[in-house]
CSV table of C-alpha atoms (C1' of nucleotides) in Angstrom, one decimal:
chain,number,residue,atom,x,y,z
A,135,UNK,CA,-16.1,-6.8,-5.3
A,136,UNK,CA,-14.5,-5.8,-8.5
A,137,UNK,CA,-12.7,-3.3,-6.3
A,138,UNK,CA,-11.6,-1.2,-9.2
A,139,UNK,CA,-7.8,-1.0,-8.8
A,140,UNK,CA,-6.7,-1.9,-5.3
A,141,UNK,CA,-3.0,-1.6,-4.8
A,142,UNK,CA,-1.5,-5.0,-4.6
A,143,UNK,CA,-0.2,-4.4,-1.1
A,144,UNK,CA,-3.4,-3.3,0.7
A,145,UNK,CA,-5.9,-5.0,3.0
A,146,UNK,CA,-3.4,-5.9,5.7
A,147,UNK,CA,-5.4,-4.2,8.5
A,148,UNK,CA,-8.4,-6.1,7.4
A,149,UNK,CA,-6.4,-9.3,7.4
A,150,UNK,CA,-5.1,-8.7,10.9
A,151,UNK,CA,-8.5,-7.8,12.3
A,152,UNK,CA,-10.1,-10.9,10.9
A,153,UNK,CA,-7.3,-13.1,12.1
A,154,UNK,CA,-7.6,-11.8,15.6
A,155,UNK,CA,-11.3,-12.4,15.6
A,156,UNK,CA,-10.8,-15.9,14.6
A,157,UNK,CA,-9.2,-16.6,18.0
A,158,UNK,CA,-11.9,-15.1,20.1
A,159,UNK,CA,-14.5,-12.4,20.2
A,160,UNK,CA,-13.0,-9.0,20.7
A,161,UNK,CA,-13.9,-5.3,20.9
A,162,UNK,CA,-12.3,-2.5,19.0
A,163,UNK,CA,-10.2,-0.9,21.7
A,164,UNK,CA,-8.9,-4.3,22.5
A,165,UNK,CA,-8.0,-5.1,18.9
A,166,UNK,CA,-6.0,-1.9,18.7
A,167,UNK,CA,-3.9,-2.9,21.6
A,168,UNK,CA,-3.6,-6.5,20.6
A,169,UNK,CA,-2.1,-5.6,17.3
A,170,UNK,CA,0.5,-3.4,19.0
A,171,UNK,CA,1.4,-6.0,21.5
A,172,UNK,CA,1.5,-9.1,19.3
A,173,UNK,CA,3.7,-7.4,16.8
A,174,UNK,CA,6.0,-5.8,19.4
A,175,UNK,CA,5.0,-2.4,18.2
A,176,UNK,CA,6.2,-3.1,14.7
A,177,UNK,CA,2.7,-2.7,13.4
A,178,UNK,CA,0.6,-0.1,15.2
A,179,UNK,CA,-2.9,0.6,13.8
A,180,UNK,CA,-4.7,3.4,15.4
A,181,UNK,CA,-8.4,3.6,16.3
A,182,UNK,CA,-8.8,5.6,13.2
A,183,UNK,CA,-7.9,2.6,11.2
A,184,UNK,CA,-9.4,-0.2,13.2
A,185,UNK,CA,-12.9,1.2,13.8
A,186,UNK,CA,-13.6,1.9,10.1
A,187,UNK,CA,-12.4,-1.6,9.2
A,188,UNK,CA,-14.7,-3.1,11.7
A,189,UNK,CA,-17.7,-1.2,10.3
A,190,UNK,CA,-16.9,-2.1,6.8
A,191,UNK,CA,-16.5,-5.7,7.7
A,192,UNK,CA,-19.8,-5.7,9.5
A,193,UNK,CA,-21.5,-4.0,6.6
A,194,UNK,CA,-20.2,-6.8,4.4
A,195,UNK,CA,-21.4,-9.5,6.7
A,196,UNK,CA,-18.0,-10.8,7.6
A,197,UNK,CA,-18.4,-10.1,11.3
A,198,UNK,CA,-21.3,-9.5,13.6
A,199,UNK,CA,-21.5,-7.2,16.6
A,200,UNK,CA,-23.1,-7.4,20.0
A,201,UNK,CA,-23.1,-4.7,22.6
A,202,UNK,CA,-22.4,-5.9,26.1
A,203,UNK,CA,-22.0,-4.3,29.5
A,204,UNK,CA,-18.9,-5.6,31.2
A,205,UNK,CA,-18.2,-4.3,34.7
A,206,UNK,CA,-20.0,-1.1,34.0
A,207,UNK,CA,-18.2,-0.7,30.7
A,208,UNK,CA,-20.1,-0.7,27.4
A,209,UNK,CA,-18.3,-2.7,24.8
A,210,UNK,CA,-19.1,-3.8,21.3
A,211,UNK,CA,-17.9,-7.4,20.8
A,212,UNK,CA,-17.3,-8.6,17.3
A,213,UNK,CA,-17.5,-12.2,16.1
A,214,UNK,CA,-16.4,-13.8,12.9
A,215,UNK,CA,-19.1,-15.1,10.6
A,216,UNK,CA,-18.8,-17.9,8.1
A,217,UNK,CA,-18.4,-15.2,5.4
A,218,UNK,CA,-15.6,-13.7,7.5
A,219,UNK,CA,-13.9,-17.1,7.7
A,220,UNK,CA,-13.7,-17.4,3.9
A,221,UNK,CA,-12.7,-13.8,3.5
A,222,UNK,CA,-9.9,-14.5,6.0
A,223,UNK,CA,-8.8,-17.5,4.0
A,224,UNK,CA,-8.9,-15.5,0.8
A,225,UNK,CA,-6.8,-12.7,2.3
A,226,UNK,CA,-4.3,-15.0,3.9
A,227,UNK,CA,-3.7,-16.8,0.6
A,228,UNK,CA,-3.3,-13.5,-1.2
A,229,UNK,CA,-0.9,-12.3,1.4
A,230,UNK,CA,1.1,-15.4,1.1
A,231,UNK,CA,1.3,-15.2,-2.7
A,232,UNK,CA,2.4,-11.6,-2.6
A,233,UNK,CA,5.1,-12.0,0.0
A,234,UNK,CA,6.3,-15.1,-1.7
A,235,UNK,CA,6.6,-13.2,-5.0
A,236,UNK,CA,8.5,-10.3,-3.4
A,237,UNK,CA,10.8,-12.8,-1.7
A,238,UNK,CA,11.4,-14.3,-5.0
A,239,UNK,CA,12.8,-11.1,-6.3
A,240,UNK,CA,14.7,-10.3,-3.1
A,241,UNK,CA,16.4,-13.7,-3.2
A,242,UNK,CA,16.6,-14.0,-7.0
A,243,UNK,CA,20.0,-12.4,-7.1
A,244,UNK,CA,19.7,-11.2,-10.7
A,245,UNK,CA,20.4,-14.6,-12.3
A,246,UNK,CA,16.8,-15.1,-13.3
A,247,UNK,CA,17.4,-18.2,-15.3
A,248,UNK,CA,16.1,-20.9,-13.0
A,249,UNK,CA,14.3,-24.0,-14.0
B,10,UNK,CA,10.3,15.4,4.0
B,11,UNK,CA,9.8,14.2,7.5
B,12,UNK,CA,7.9,11.1,7.1
B,13,UNK,CA,4.4,12.7,7.4
B,14,UNK,CA,2.2,9.6,7.5
B,15,UNK,CA,3.4,6.9,5.2
B,16,UNK,CA,1.4,3.7,5.4
B,17,UNK,CA,3.4,1.0,7.0
B,18,UNK,CA,3.0,-1.2,3.9
B,19,UNK,CA,4.3,1.1,1.2
B,20,UNK,CA,7.6,1.3,-0.6
B,21,UNK,CA,7.5,-2.2,-2.1
B,22,UNK,CA,7.9,-1.0,-5.7
B,23,UNK,CA,11.0,1.0,-4.6
B,24,UNK,CA,12.3,-2.1,-2.9
B,25,UNK,CA,11.9,-4.3,-5.9
B,26,UNK,CA,13.5,-1.8,-8.3
B,27,UNK,CA,16.5,-1.3,-6.0
B,28,UNK,CA,16.9,-5.0,-5.6
B,29,UNK,CA,16.8,-5.7,-9.4
B,30,UNK,CA,19.4,-3.0,-9.9
B,31,UNK,CA,21.7,-4.6,-7.4
B,32,UNK,CA,22.1,-7.5,-9.8
B,33,UNK,CA,22.9,-5.5,-12.9
B,34,UNK,CA,22.3,-2.3,-14.6
B,35,UNK,CA,18.9,-2.1,-16.2
B,36,UNK,CA,16.6,0.2,-18.0
B,37,UNK,CA,13.0,1.1,-17.1
B,38,UNK,CA,11.2,-1.0,-19.8
B,39,UNK,CA,13.3,-3.9,-18.8
B,40,UNK,CA,12.6,-3.6,-15.1
B,41,UNK,CA,8.8,-3.6,-15.8
B,42,UNK,CA,9.1,-6.9,-17.5
B,43,UNK,CA,11.6,-8.4,-15.1
B,44,UNK,CA,9.2,-7.8,-12.2
B,45,UNK,CA,6.4,-9.5,-14.1
B,46,UNK,CA,8.5,-12.4,-15.0
B,47,UNK,CA,10.3,-13.0,-11.8
B,48,UNK,CA,7.1,-12.9,-9.8
B,49,UNK,CA,5.2,-15.1,-12.2
B,50,UNK,CA,2.8,-12.3,-12.8
B,51,UNK,CA,1.8,-12.1,-9.2
B,52,UNK,CA,3.2,-8.6,-8.9
B,53,UNK,CA,2.8,-6.5,-12.0
B,54,UNK,CA,4.0,-2.9,-11.8
B,55,UNK,CA,3.2,-0.8,-14.9
B,56,UNK,CA,5.4,1.8,-16.4
B,57,UNK,CA,3.3,4.4,-14.7
B,58,UNK,CA,4.7,3.1,-11.4
B,59,UNK,CA,8.2,2.2,-12.4
B,60,UNK,CA,9.3,5.3,-14.2
B,61,UNK,CA,8.3,7.7,-11.4
B,62,UNK,CA,10.1,5.5,-8.9
B,63,UNK,CA,13.2,5.6,-11.0
B,64,UNK,CA,13.1,9.4,-11.2
B,65,UNK,CA,12.5,9.8,-7.5
B,66,UNK,CA,15.3,7.4,-6.7
B,67,UNK,CA,17.7,9.3,-9.0
B,68,UNK,CA,16.7,12.6,-7.5
B,69,UNK,CA,17.6,11.2,-4.1
B,70,UNK,CA,20.9,10.0,-5.3
B,71,UNK,CA,20.2,6.3,-4.8
B,72,UNK,CA,20.8,5.5,-8.5
B,73,UNK,CA,22.5,7.1,-11.4
B,74,UNK,CA,21.5,7.1,-15.0
B,75,UNK,CA,23.3,6.9,-18.3
B,76,UNK,CA,21.8,7.1,-21.8
B,77,UNK,CA,23.1,4.5,-24.2
B,78,UNK,CA,22.4,3.6,-27.7
B,79,UNK,CA,22.1,-0.1,-28.1
B,80,UNK,CA,21.4,-1.5,-31.5
B,81,UNK,CA,19.8,1.7,-32.7
B,82,UNK,CA,17.7,1.8,-29.5
B,83,UNK,CA,18.1,4.6,-27.0
B,84,UNK,CA,17.9,3.3,-23.5
B,85,UNK,CA,18.5,4.9,-20.1
B,86,UNK,CA,20.5,2.5,-17.9
B,87,UNK,CA,20.3,2.9,-14.2
B,88,UNK,CA,23.0,1.8,-11.7
B,89,UNK,CA,22.9,1.5,-7.9
B,90,UNK,CA,25.0,4.0,-6.0
B,91,UNK,CA,26.4,3.4,-2.5
B,92,UNK,CA,23.5,5.5,-1.2
B,93,UNK,CA,21.1,3.1,-3.0
B,94,UNK,CA,22.8,0.1,-1.5
B,95,UNK,CA,22.2,1.4,2.0
B,96,UNK,CA,18.6,2.4,1.1
B,97,UNK,CA,18.1,-1.2,-0.2
B,98,UNK,CA,19.4,-2.6,3.1
B,99,UNK,CA,17.1,-0.3,5.0
B,100,UNK,CA,14.0,-1.3,3.0
B,101,UNK,CA,14.9,-4.9,3.1
B,102,UNK,CA,15.1,-4.9,6.8
B,103,UNK,CA,11.9,-3.0,7.2
B,104,UNK,CA,10.1,-5.4,4.9
B,105,UNK,CA,11.4,-8.3,6.9
B,106,UNK,CA,10.3,-6.8,10.2
B,107,UNK,CA,6.9,-6.1,8.9
B,108,UNK,CA,6.2,-9.4,7.2
B,109,UNK,CA,7.5,-11.0,10.4
B,110,UNK,CA,5.2,-9.0,12.5
B,111,UNK,CA,2.2,-9.9,10.3
B,112,UNK,CA,3.2,-13.5,10.4
B,113,UNK,CA,3.3,-13.4,14.1
B,114,UNK,CA,-0.3,-12.4,14.2
B,115,UNK,CA,-1.4,-14.9,11.5
B,116,UNK,CA,0.3,-17.7,13.3
B,117,UNK,CA,-0.2,-16.5,16.9
B,118,UNK,CA,-3.6,-18.2,17.3
B,119,UNK,CA,-4.7,-15.8,20.0
B,120,UNK,CA,-2.5,-17.2,22.8
B,121,UNK,CA,-0.1,-14.2,22.8
B,122,UNK,CA,1.8,-15.5,25.8
B,123,UNK,CA,5.0,-16.7,24.4
B,124,UNK,CA,8.5,-16.6,25.9
C,138,DG,C1',6.5,2.9,-49.9
C,139,DT,C1',3.5,2.6,-46.1
C,140,DA,C1',1.3,0.6,-42.1
C,141,DT,C1',1.6,-1.9,-38.0
C,142,DT,C1',3.9,-3.7,-34.1
C,143,DA,C1',7.3,-3.7,-30.4
C,144,DT,C1',10.5,-1.1,-28.1
C,145,DA,C1',11.3,2.8,-25.0
C,146,DC,C1',10.5,6.8,-22.8
C,147,DC,C1',7.3,10.0,-20.1
C,148,DT,C1',3.2,12.5,-17.5
C,149,DT,C1',-1.3,13.4,-15.8
C,150,DT,C1',-5.4,12.2,-13.6
C,151,DC,C1',-8.0,9.2,-10.5
C,152,DA,C1',-9.2,6.4,-6.7
C,153,DG,C1',-8.3,3.9,-2.6
C,154,DT,C1',-6.1,3.3,1.9
C,155,DT,C1',-4.3,4.8,5.9
C,156,DC,C1',-3.1,8.2,9.3
C,157,DG,C1',-3.8,11.7,12.6
C,158,DA,C1',-6.4,14.7,15.1
C,159,DG,C1',-10.3,15.7,17.3
C,160,DG,C1',-14.8,14.7,19.6
C,161,DT,C1',-18.1,12.3,23.1
C,162,DA,C1',-19.1,9.7,27.3
C,163,DT,C1',-18.3,7.0,31.7
C,164,DG,C1',-16.0,4.7,35.6
C,165,DA,C1',-12.1,4.7,38.9
C,166,DG,C1',-8.7,6.8,41.7
C,167,DG,C1',-6.5,10.7,43.9
D,285,DC,C1',-14.0,17.3,42.2
D,286,DC,C1',-10.8,16.5,38.7
D,287,DT,C1',-8.1,13.7,36.0
D,288,DC,C1',-7.0,9.6,33.7
D,289,DA,C1',-7.9,5.3,31.3
D,290,DT,C1',-11.4,3.0,28.9
D,291,DA,C1',-14.3,2.9,24.9
D,292,DC,C1',-16.6,4.5,21.1
D,293,DC,C1',-16.7,7.4,16.7
D,294,DT,C1',-15.8,10.6,12.3
D,295,DC,C1',-13.6,13.8,9.3
D,296,DG,C1',-9.9,15.7,6.5
D,297,DA,C1',-5.3,15.3,4.7
D,298,DA,C1',-1.7,12.8,2.4
D,299,DC,C1',0.4,9.4,0.1
D,300,DT,C1',0.6,5.6,-3.1
D,301,DG,C1',-0.1,3.0,-6.9
D,302,DA,C1',-3.2,2.1,-11.3
D,303,DA,C1',-4.7,3.3,-15.8
D,304,DA,C1',-4.7,5.7,-19.7
D,305,DG,C1',-2.8,8.5,-22.8
D,306,DG,C1',1.1,10.7,-25.3
D,307,DT,C1',5.7,10.8,-28.2
D,308,DA,C1',9.3,8.7,-31.0
D,309,DT,C1',12.0,5.2,-33.5
D,310,DA,C1',13.3,0.5,-35.4
D,311,DA,C1',11.8,-3.6,-37.5
D,312,DT,C1',8.6,-6.2,-39.8
D,313,DA,C1',4.7,-7.0,-42.8
D,314,DC,C1',2.0,-5.9,-46.8
DNA sequence: GTATTATACCTTTCAGTTCGAGGTATGAGG
DNA sequence: CCTCATACCTCGAACTGAAAGGTATAATAC
């Protein structure tokens, strides 16, 4: 950890991948399309983003992989580990705190003086 | 400029600064502290972030500056221009769309099929 | 009178993330 | 047979934001 100085807004791809894997086991190519579809193309992470995230996550023990042949296709399915669950919780809370703080400023209207 | 490849999550400092200036004219040092205070220290942008943002914004015509002496202090006050207002609208909408999309995935629970 | 702190501005350097492009391989359909 | 969609992967470029350091002045403390 002690990630040096991570920008306060980062780690969203990681968050999305972990969340999707919480629902079911998925493979990389599938995750790429799921993100596009579930966000209505608002967020579109390419394979160049998703695959490295998966590898980092696996290296850190947050997910595990298993190669399977499905209909002649070779896919690598990823599953969330307990470590991944707590990491997901962590990131979700962080995301919540940050968006809340930003919202605070957006709504605050310049009259900071609230109780 | 042509967007090159801006990460979909960037531009939050710019958004916050514009929003604060919508309320009243402010100077850099003041903005740094205001962000810290209004977000309860959740978001803390240093001077090394805020000043460059102000300069970029001014170069782009989104804000205008005016040097004033206040109680022996020399401060540079910034004010939002019409261009800055529309930029603020733009960024606010983008922010809203993105956080909405992320929320969609976070809540979606894997059963994408909604009406 | 001088030293320290808080105000107020600024820039440069560094590191991390994300993006895009490119590269390999196989099964299915024309 | 050739092309397209599936499915995996990596490297290089680019941008952002963080930290640290640098200047100057007013107010306070000693």
